[in-house]
Amino acid sequence: MKKGLFVCLYGVLFTASVYLYSHVYSRPAVEDAGRLLPAQVKTIEQADGEQTLKKIVQEANRAGTQLTIAGMQHSQGGQTYYPGAVMIDMKPFNNVIDFDPEEKWITVQSGATWDDIQRYINPDGLSVKVMQSQNIFTVGGSLSVNVHGRDIRNEALITTVKSFRLLKPDGTIIRVSREENAEWFPYVIGGYGLFGIILDVTLSLTEDELYQKRTRELDYRDYTRYFGQQVKENEAIKMHLARISVAPSSFLRSMYITDYIKAQNQDMLTSYNELKEERIVALPKLFLGLSRYSEWGKETFWDIQKQYMLQEDGSFESRNNVMRSETDFMDYESGERTEVLQEYFIPIGEFASYIDDMRNLLEKKDEFNLLNITIRYVEKNDQAVLSYAKEDMFALVLLINQGKSKQEVEQSKAVIQEMIDITLNHRGSYYLPYYSFPTKEQLRKAYPLAPAFFKKKQEMDPKKRFTNYFYEEYQQ
């Protein structure tokens, strides 16, 4: 009797341990750049070929498994993974498929990075039209969030897409363009990987050019007028970047702006078109680190940033190199803290009053550690269903240092929701690739077509084969 009970107990424990190992401990733990949503996925599958990807989707359909799609994972709200799902790592799927320098287009697999493209097309004197301010991201990931960049003469990334091939949730492959299977086009681009796997994409390109930098200081109240009169109306200005101070003595008042003006002598381009690599970043990394922990550090970092850019006034740089911004100095490792991004879009005419309202809010939030605000221009574009640029807007990218404890996350959430309310009150919107701090009501106010987006997702993927944290949080 005792022996039988022992055997039975042993069997139960053995079965439980096998279950725990196979369903919990053996599952890979993943997190994205935000480091606030660690999760255990079922497996991580490498996208080492088109047939492999088809098999992954077909097997998921047989087994009823959910899928997520990951590139460099610089989104910060779990848009690239979900607990228990199979995460597909697209980075190995990175070949250049076709290239026509005369017609100025290139076809690449979606795991290719913008750096891969730049290295391929730079010898032919060509450049991409739209990408983020860094070139480290995958093309598929950039399409999934419909990025914008510094170029003020091209709109969002969607405008540069000629066509792409899509591996649908049912395992079939279609070509998508504005003319072919067009109903998929505005949902997949800016669709956060919820409608299938982008296999490859054909992008239109432009000429590489030589730019001369013009940098000056500015009061925030003069920015709208300056941009309208001095920048937007000057066709020679191709790119634009601004920063507004987060240093206590000039908090959200002082700015510097940099315009990239097409050089009159383009023959000089050959002296500047060698692609630059990351340089020594120890000094800016040091001062950014100091700015995380003291007001003196913020003052010093702001002064160094500003003086460096002012010293660069009049210097030359190729278009491709302008789009190869250095990022290594922003790397941050901490067990207890992380750095998150927010991005808000504000109509140009609302800028000064918006900044006043944000200052009035943030000067009362001593615990809110704001490190940097970069400002770009985004032209109105409604081609994607989840379009963030409802009219011509300034995009403000905020870098925030915060703790990872539950209490600290809740503190950040409260402040960010207040900032979003201010943004919405100024007819603005916010970018979706970040942590799920916004409420569902805020999402629907910023993106009135969100219900139509989620409805189309249900129609095109009725078995919910593709998912992620963003979808699960906001779909209802």
Coordinates of C-alpha atoms in Angstrom, one line a residue, residues 52-461:
T52 CA 11.2 28.4 -43.0
L53 CA 8.8 31.3 -42.5
K54 CA 6.0 29.5 -44.4
K55 CA 6.5 26.4 -42.3
I56 CA 6.4 28.4 -39.1
V57 CA 3.1 29.9 -40.0
Q58 CA 1.7 26.6 -41.3
E59 CA 2.7 24.8 -38.1
A60 CA 1.2 27.6 -36.0
N61 CA -2.1 27.1 -37.9
R62 CA -2.0 23.4 -37.2
A63 CA -1.1 23.8 -33.6
G64 CA -3.2 26.8 -32.8
T65 CA -0.1 28.8 -31.7
Q66 CA 0.1 32.5 -31.7
L67 CA 3.0 34.3 -33.5
T68 CA 4.9 37.6 -32.9
I69 CA 7.5 39.2 -35.1
A70 CA 10.7 40.8 -33.9
G71 CA 13.4 42.9 -35.5
M72 CA 15.8 45.0 -33.4
Q73 CA 13.1 45.2 -30.6
H74 CA 13.5 48.9 -30.0
S75 CA 9.8 49.3 -29.5
Q76 CA 9.1 49.5 -25.8
G77 CA 5.6 48.1 -25.2
G78 CA 5.9 44.5 -26.2
Q79 CA 4.9 45.0 -29.8
T80 CA 7.4 42.2 -30.8
Y81 CA 6.4 39.4 -28.4
Y82 CA 3.7 38.0 -26.1
P83 CA 3.7 35.3 -23.4
G84 CA 3.4 31.8 -24.8
A85 CA 3.7 32.9 -28.4
V86 CA 6.3 31.9 -30.9
M87 CA 8.6 34.9 -31.5
I88 CA 10.1 35.1 -35.0
D89 CA 13.5 36.7 -35.2
M90 CA 13.6 38.4 -38.6
K91 CA 17.2 39.7 -38.4
P92 CA 18.8 36.8 -40.4
F93 CA 16.3 37.5 -43.3
N94 CA 18.4 40.4 -44.6
N95 CA 19.4 40.0 -48.2
V96 CA 19.3 42.6 -51.0
I97 CA 17.1 41.0 -53.7
D98 CA 17.2 43.5 -56.5
F99 CA 18.5 47.0 -57.1
D100 CA 18.1 49.5 -60.0
P101 CA 20.3 52.5 -59.6
E102 CA 19.1 54.1 -62.8
E103 CA 15.4 53.9 -61.8
K104 CA 16.3 54.5 -58.1
W105 CA 14.7 51.6 -56.3
I106 CA 15.8 48.7 -54.2
T107 CA 14.2 45.5 -53.0
V108 CA 15.3 44.0 -49.7
Q109 CA 14.2 41.3 -47.3
S110 CA 12.5 42.8 -44.2
G111 CA 15.3 41.8 -41.8
A112 CA 17.8 44.1 -43.5
T113 CA 18.8 47.2 -41.6
W114 CA 19.0 50.7 -43.0
D115 CA 22.7 50.4 -42.5
D116 CA 22.7 47.4 -44.8
I117 CA 20.9 49.5 -47.4
Q118 CA 23.1 52.5 -47.0
R119 CA 26.3 50.4 -47.5
Y120 CA 24.7 48.9 -50.7
I121 CA 23.5 52.1 -52.4
N122 CA 26.1 54.6 -51.2
P123 CA 28.7 53.7 -53.9
D124 CA 26.0 54.5 -56.5
G125 CA 25.4 58.0 -55.0
L126 CA 21.9 57.1 -53.7
S127 CA 20.1 57.5 -50.4
V128 CA 16.9 56.4 -48.7
K129 CA 14.1 59.0 -48.6
V130 CA 12.7 58.3 -45.1
M131 CA 14.1 56.4 -42.1
Q132 CA 14.6 57.0 -38.4
S133 CA 17.4 59.2 -37.2
Q134 CA 19.5 56.1 -36.6
N135 CA 20.2 53.4 -39.2
I136 CA 20.3 50.4 -36.8
F137 CA 16.7 49.3 -37.3
T138 CA 15.2 46.7 -39.6
V139 CA 13.2 47.7 -42.6
G140 CA 10.3 45.5 -41.6
G141 CA 10.2 47.0 -38.1
S142 CA 10.3 50.5 -39.5
L143 CA 7.4 49.7 -41.9
S144 CA 5.4 48.2 -39.0
V145 CA 5.6 51.5 -37.1
N146 CA 5.5 53.7 -40.2
V147 CA 8.5 55.8 -39.2
H148 CA 9.4 59.3 -40.0
G149 CA 12.8 61.1 -39.9
R150 CA 14.6 64.4 -40.3
D151 CA 13.8 64.8 -44.0
I152 CA 11.2 67.6 -44.3
R153 CA 10.6 67.1 -48.0
N154 CA 9.4 63.5 -47.7
E155 CA 6.6 62.4 -45.4
A156 CA 6.3 59.1 -43.5
L157 CA 8.0 55.9 -44.7
I158 CA 4.7 54.7 -46.3
T159 CA 5.1 57.3 -49.1
T160 CA 8.4 55.7 -50.2
V161 CA 7.0 52.1 -50.5
K162 CA 6.4 50.8 -54.0
S163 CA 5.3 47.3 -53.0
F164 CA 5.9 44.5 -50.6
R165 CA 5.2 40.8 -50.3
L166 CA 3.2 39.6 -47.3
L167 CA 3.0 36.1 -45.7
K168 CA -0.6 36.2 -44.6
P169 CA -2.0 34.5 -41.4
D170 CA -3.3 31.7 -43.5
G171 CA 0.2 30.9 -44.8
T172 CA -0.3 32.2 -48.3
I173 CA 1.8 34.9 -49.9
I174 CA 0.5 38.0 -51.8
R175 CA 2.1 41.1 -53.3
V176 CA 0.7 44.3 -51.9
S177 CA 0.9 47.8 -53.5
R178 CA -1.4 50.7 -54.0
E179 CA -2.8 48.9 -57.0
E180 CA -2.5 45.2 -56.1
N181 CA -4.2 43.8 -53.0
A182 CA -4.5 47.4 -52.0
E183 CA -6.8 46.8 -49.1
W184 CA -3.8 45.4 -47.1
F185 CA -1.5 48.4 -47.8
P186 CA -2.7 50.9 -45.2
Y187 CA -3.1 48.3 -42.5
V188 CA 0.2 46.4 -42.8
I189 CA 2.3 49.6 -42.9
G190 CA 1.9 51.0 -39.4
G191 CA 0.2 47.7 -38.4
Y192 CA 2.6 46.6 -35.7
G193 CA 3.1 43.1 -37.2
L194 CA -0.5 42.1 -36.7
F195 CA -1.5 41.3 -40.3
G196 CA 1.3 38.9 -41.2
I197 CA 5.0 38.8 -42.1
I198 CA 6.4 41.4 -44.5
L199 CA 8.8 39.3 -46.5
D200 CA 10.5 41.9 -48.7
V201 CA 9.8 45.5 -49.8
T202 CA 10.6 47.6 -52.8
L203 CA 11.5 51.2 -51.8
S204 CA 12.0 54.3 -53.9
L205 CA 15.4 56.0 -53.4
T206 CA 16.7 59.5 -54.0
E207 CA 20.1 61.1 -54.7
D208 CA 22.7 61.4 -52.1
E209 CA 23.5 65.1 -51.6
L210 CA 25.9 67.4 -49.8
Y211 CA 24.4 69.5 -47.0
Q212 CA 25.8 72.5 -45.2
K213 CA 24.7 72.8 -41.5
R214 CA 23.2 76.0 -40.1
T215 CA 22.8 76.0 -36.4
R216 CA 21.4 78.9 -34.2
E217 CA 19.9 79.4 -30.8
L218 CA 16.2 80.4 -30.5
D219 CA 13.6 81.2 -28.0
Y220 CA 10.8 78.6 -28.1
R221 CA 8.2 81.4 -28.8
D222 CA 9.9 82.2 -32.1
Y223 CA 10.1 78.6 -33.4
T224 CA 6.8 78.4 -35.2
R225 CA 7.4 81.7 -37.1
Y226 CA 11.0 80.7 -37.8
F227 CA 10.1 77.3 -39.2
G228 CA 7.3 78.7 -41.3
Q229 CA 9.3 81.6 -42.8
Q230 CA 12.9 80.4 -42.8
V231 CA 12.7 76.7 -43.2
K232 CA 9.5 75.4 -44.9
E233 CA 9.5 78.0 -47.6
N234 CA 13.2 77.5 -48.3
E235 CA 13.4 74.6 -50.8
A236 CA 17.2 74.4 -50.3
I237 CA 16.7 73.2 -46.7
K238 CA 16.2 69.4 -46.9
M239 CA 16.5 68.3 -43.3
H240 CA 15.8 69.9 -40.0
L241 CA 16.4 69.1 -36.3
A242 CA 15.8 71.0 -33.1
R243 CA 16.3 70.5 -29.4
I244 CA 14.7 72.3 -26.5
S245 CA 16.3 72.6 -23.1
V246 CA 15.5 70.4 -20.1
A247 CA 18.2 72.1 -18.0
P248 CA 16.6 73.7 -14.9
S249 CA 17.7 77.3 -15.7
S250 CA 16.2 77.3 -19.2
F251 CA 13.6 74.5 -18.9
L252 CA 11.5 74.3 -22.0
R253 CA 12.5 77.8 -23.0
S254 CA 15.8 77.8 -24.8
M255 CA 16.3 75.9 -28.1
Y256 CA 18.8 75.3 -30.8
I257 CA 17.9 74.4 -34.3
T258 CA 20.0 72.8 -37.1
D259 CA 19.0 73.1 -40.8
Y260 CA 20.7 71.0 -43.5
I261 CA 20.9 73.2 -46.6
K262 CA 21.7 71.7 -50.0
A263 CA 25.3 72.9 -50.7
Q264 CA 25.7 75.1 -53.8
N265 CA 28.7 73.1 -55.0
Q266 CA 27.6 69.5 -55.2
D267 CA 31.0 68.5 -56.7
M268 CA 32.4 68.5 -53.2
L269 CA 30.2 65.5 -52.3
T270 CA 33.0 63.1 -53.1
S271 CA 35.0 64.5 -50.2
Y272 CA 32.3 63.8 -47.7
N273 CA 30.4 60.7 -48.9
E274 CA 32.4 58.0 -47.2
L275 CA 30.1 56.5 -44.7
K276 CA 31.1 57.4 -41.1
E277 CA 31.3 54.9 -38.3
E278 CA 30.7 55.3 -34.6
R279 CA 33.3 57.5 -33.1
I280 CA 34.6 57.7 -29.5
V281 CA 31.6 58.3 -27.3
A282 CA 33.1 58.3 -23.8
L283 CA 32.6 62.0 -23.2
P284 CA 29.0 62.4 -24.3
K285 CA 28.2 59.2 -22.6
L286 CA 29.8 60.6 -19.4
F287 CA 27.8 63.8 -19.5
L288 CA 24.5 62.1 -20.4
G289 CA 25.2 59.8 -17.4
L290 CA 25.7 62.9 -15.1
S291 CA 22.4 64.4 -16.4
R292 CA 20.5 61.4 -15.1
Y293 CA 21.4 62.2 -11.5
S294 CA 21.8 65.9 -11.0
E295 CA 20.6 69.3 -12.1
W296 CA 24.2 70.3 -12.6
G297 CA 24.6 67.4 -15.0
K298 CA 21.5 68.5 -17.0
E299 CA 22.9 72.0 -17.2
T300 CA 26.3 70.8 -18.3
F301 CA 25.0 68.3 -20.9
W302 CA 22.7 70.9 -22.4
D303 CA 25.6 73.4 -22.7
I304 CA 27.9 70.7 -24.3
Q305 CA 25.2 69.7 -26.8
K306 CA 24.5 73.2 -27.8
Q307 CA 28.1 74.3 -28.1
Y308 CA 29.0 71.3 -30.1
M309 CA 26.2 71.9 -32.6
L310 CA 27.1 75.7 -32.8
Q311 CA 30.7 74.8 -33.5
E312 CA 29.5 72.6 -36.4
D313 CA 27.7 75.6 -38.0
G314 CA 28.8 75.9 -41.6
S315 CA 30.3 72.4 -41.8
F316 CA 29.4 69.9 -44.6
E317 CA 27.9 66.4 -44.4
S318 CA 26.4 64.0 -46.9
R319 CA 22.8 63.0 -46.7
N320 CA 23.7 59.4 -46.0
N321 CA 25.9 60.5 -43.1
V322 CA 23.3 62.8 -41.6
M323 CA 21.1 59.7 -41.4
R324 CA 23.8 57.7 -39.6
S325 CA 23.4 59.4 -36.2
E326 CA 25.5 58.1 -33.4
T327 CA 23.6 56.1 -30.7
D328 CA 26.3 54.2 -28.7
F329 CA 26.6 57.0 -26.1
M330 CA 22.9 56.5 -25.2
D331 CA 23.4 52.8 -24.2
Y332 CA 22.2 52.4 -20.6
E333 CA 22.5 49.5 -18.3
S334 CA 20.8 49.5 -14.9
G335 CA 19.3 46.7 -12.8
E336 CA 16.8 49.1 -11.2
R337 CA 16.1 51.8 -13.8
T338 CA 15.4 52.0 -17.5
E339 CA 14.9 54.7 -20.1
V340 CA 11.7 55.0 -22.1
L341 CA 10.6 57.2 -25.0
Q342 CA 7.5 59.1 -25.6
E343 CA 6.7 61.0 -28.9
Y344 CA 4.0 63.6 -29.2
F345 CA 2.8 65.3 -32.4
I346 CA 1.6 68.9 -32.2
P347 CA 0.2 71.2 -34.9
I348 CA 2.8 73.8 -35.8
G349 CA 0.6 76.7 -34.7
E350 CA 0.1 75.1 -31.2
F351 CA 3.8 74.8 -30.4
A352 CA 4.4 77.7 -28.0
S353 CA 1.2 77.3 -26.0
Y354 CA 1.7 73.6 -25.8
I355 CA 5.2 74.1 -24.4
D356 CA 3.8 76.5 -21.8
D357 CA 1.3 73.9 -20.7
M358 CA 3.9 71.2 -20.6
R359 CA 6.3 73.3 -18.6
N360 CA 3.5 74.2 -16.1
L361 CA 2.9 70.5 -15.6
L362 CA 6.4 69.2 -15.5
E363 CA 7.9 71.8 -13.2
K364 CA 5.6 70.3 -10.5
K365 CA 6.8 66.8 -11.1
D366 CA 10.1 66.6 -9.3
E367 CA 10.3 62.8 -9.5
F368 CA 9.9 62.8 -13.3
N369 CA 13.4 62.6 -14.8
L370 CA 13.3 64.1 -18.3
L371 CA 16.6 63.9 -20.1
N372 CA 16.1 65.2 -23.6
I373 CA 13.6 66.5 -26.1
T374 CA 14.3 66.4 -29.8
I375 CA 12.0 68.1 -32.3
R376 CA 11.4 67.2 -35.9
Y377 CA 8.8 68.2 -38.5
V378 CA 6.3 65.8 -39.9
E379 CA 4.1 66.7 -42.9
K380 CA 0.5 65.6 -42.9
N381 CA 0.0 62.1 -44.1
D382 CA -3.1 59.9 -43.8
Q383 CA -2.1 56.9 -46.0
A384 CA -1.8 54.6 -43.0
V385 CA -4.9 53.8 -41.1
L386 CA -3.1 54.5 -37.8
S387 CA -1.7 57.8 -39.0
Y388 CA -0.2 60.1 -36.4
A389 CA 0.2 63.2 -38.6
K390 CA -3.3 64.5 -38.9
E391 CA -1.9 67.8 -40.2
D392 CA 1.5 69.4 -40.5
M393 CA 3.1 68.8 -37.1
F394 CA 6.1 69.0 -34.9
A395 CA 7.2 65.7 -33.4
L396 CA 8.7 65.9 -29.9
V397 CA 10.7 62.9 -28.8
L398 CA 11.1 62.7 -25.1
L399 CA 13.8 60.5 -23.3
I400 CA 12.8 59.7 -19.7
N401 CA 14.8 57.9 -17.0
Q402 CA 12.6 56.0 -14.6
G403 CA 12.6 53.2 -12.1
K404 CA 11.3 49.7 -12.8
S405 CA 9.4 49.0 -9.6
K406 CA 5.6 48.8 -9.7
Q407 CA 5.3 52.1 -7.8
E408 CA 7.8 53.9 -10.0
V409 CA 6.1 52.6 -13.2
E410 CA 2.7 53.9 -11.8
Q411 CA 4.3 57.3 -11.1
S412 CA 5.5 57.6 -14.7
K413 CA 2.2 56.4 -16.0
A414 CA 0.4 59.1 -14.2
V415 CA 2.6 61.9 -15.5
I416 CA 2.6 60.5 -19.0
Q417 CA -1.2 60.3 -19.1
E418 CA -1.3 64.0 -18.0
M419 CA 1.1 64.9 -20.8
I420 CA -1.0 63.0 -23.3
D421 CA -4.1 64.8 -22.1
I422 CA -2.3 68.1 -22.8
T423 CA -1.2 66.9 -26.2
L424 CA -4.8 65.9 -27.1
N425 CA -6.1 69.2 -25.9
H426 CA -3.8 70.9 -28.4
R427 CA -5.2 68.7 -31.3
G428 CA -2.1 66.5 -31.1
S429 CA -1.5 62.8 -31.1
Y430 CA 1.2 60.4 -29.8
Y431 CA 3.3 57.6 -31.3
L432 CA 2.3 54.0 -30.6
P433 CA 5.5 52.0 -30.4
Y434 CA 6.0 52.7 -26.7
Y435 CA 4.9 51.3 -23.4
S436 CA 1.1 51.0 -22.8
F437 CA 0.8 54.0 -20.5
P438 CA -2.0 55.7 -22.5
T439 CA -5.6 54.8 -21.7
K440 CA -7.9 53.2 -24.3
E441 CA -9.9 56.5 -24.3
Q442 CA -6.7 58.4 -25.1
L443 CA -5.9 55.9 -27.9
R444 CA -9.2 56.4 -29.6
K445 CA -9.1 60.2 -29.3
A446 CA -5.6 60.3 -30.8
Y447 CA -6.5 57.6 -33.4
P448 CA -10.2 57.9 -34.4
L449 CA -9.7 55.0 -36.9
A450 CA -8.4 52.6 -34.2
P451 CA -11.8 50.7 -34.0
A452 CA -11.7 50.3 -37.8
F453 CA -8.1 49.1 -37.5
F454 CA -8.9 46.4 -34.9
K455 CA -12.0 45.4 -36.8
K456 CA -10.0 44.8 -40.0
K457 CA -7.5 42.9 -38.0
Q458 CA -10.2 40.5 -36.9
E459 CA -11.4 40.2 -40.5
M460 CA -8.0 39.5 -42.0
D461 CA -6.7 37.3 -39.1

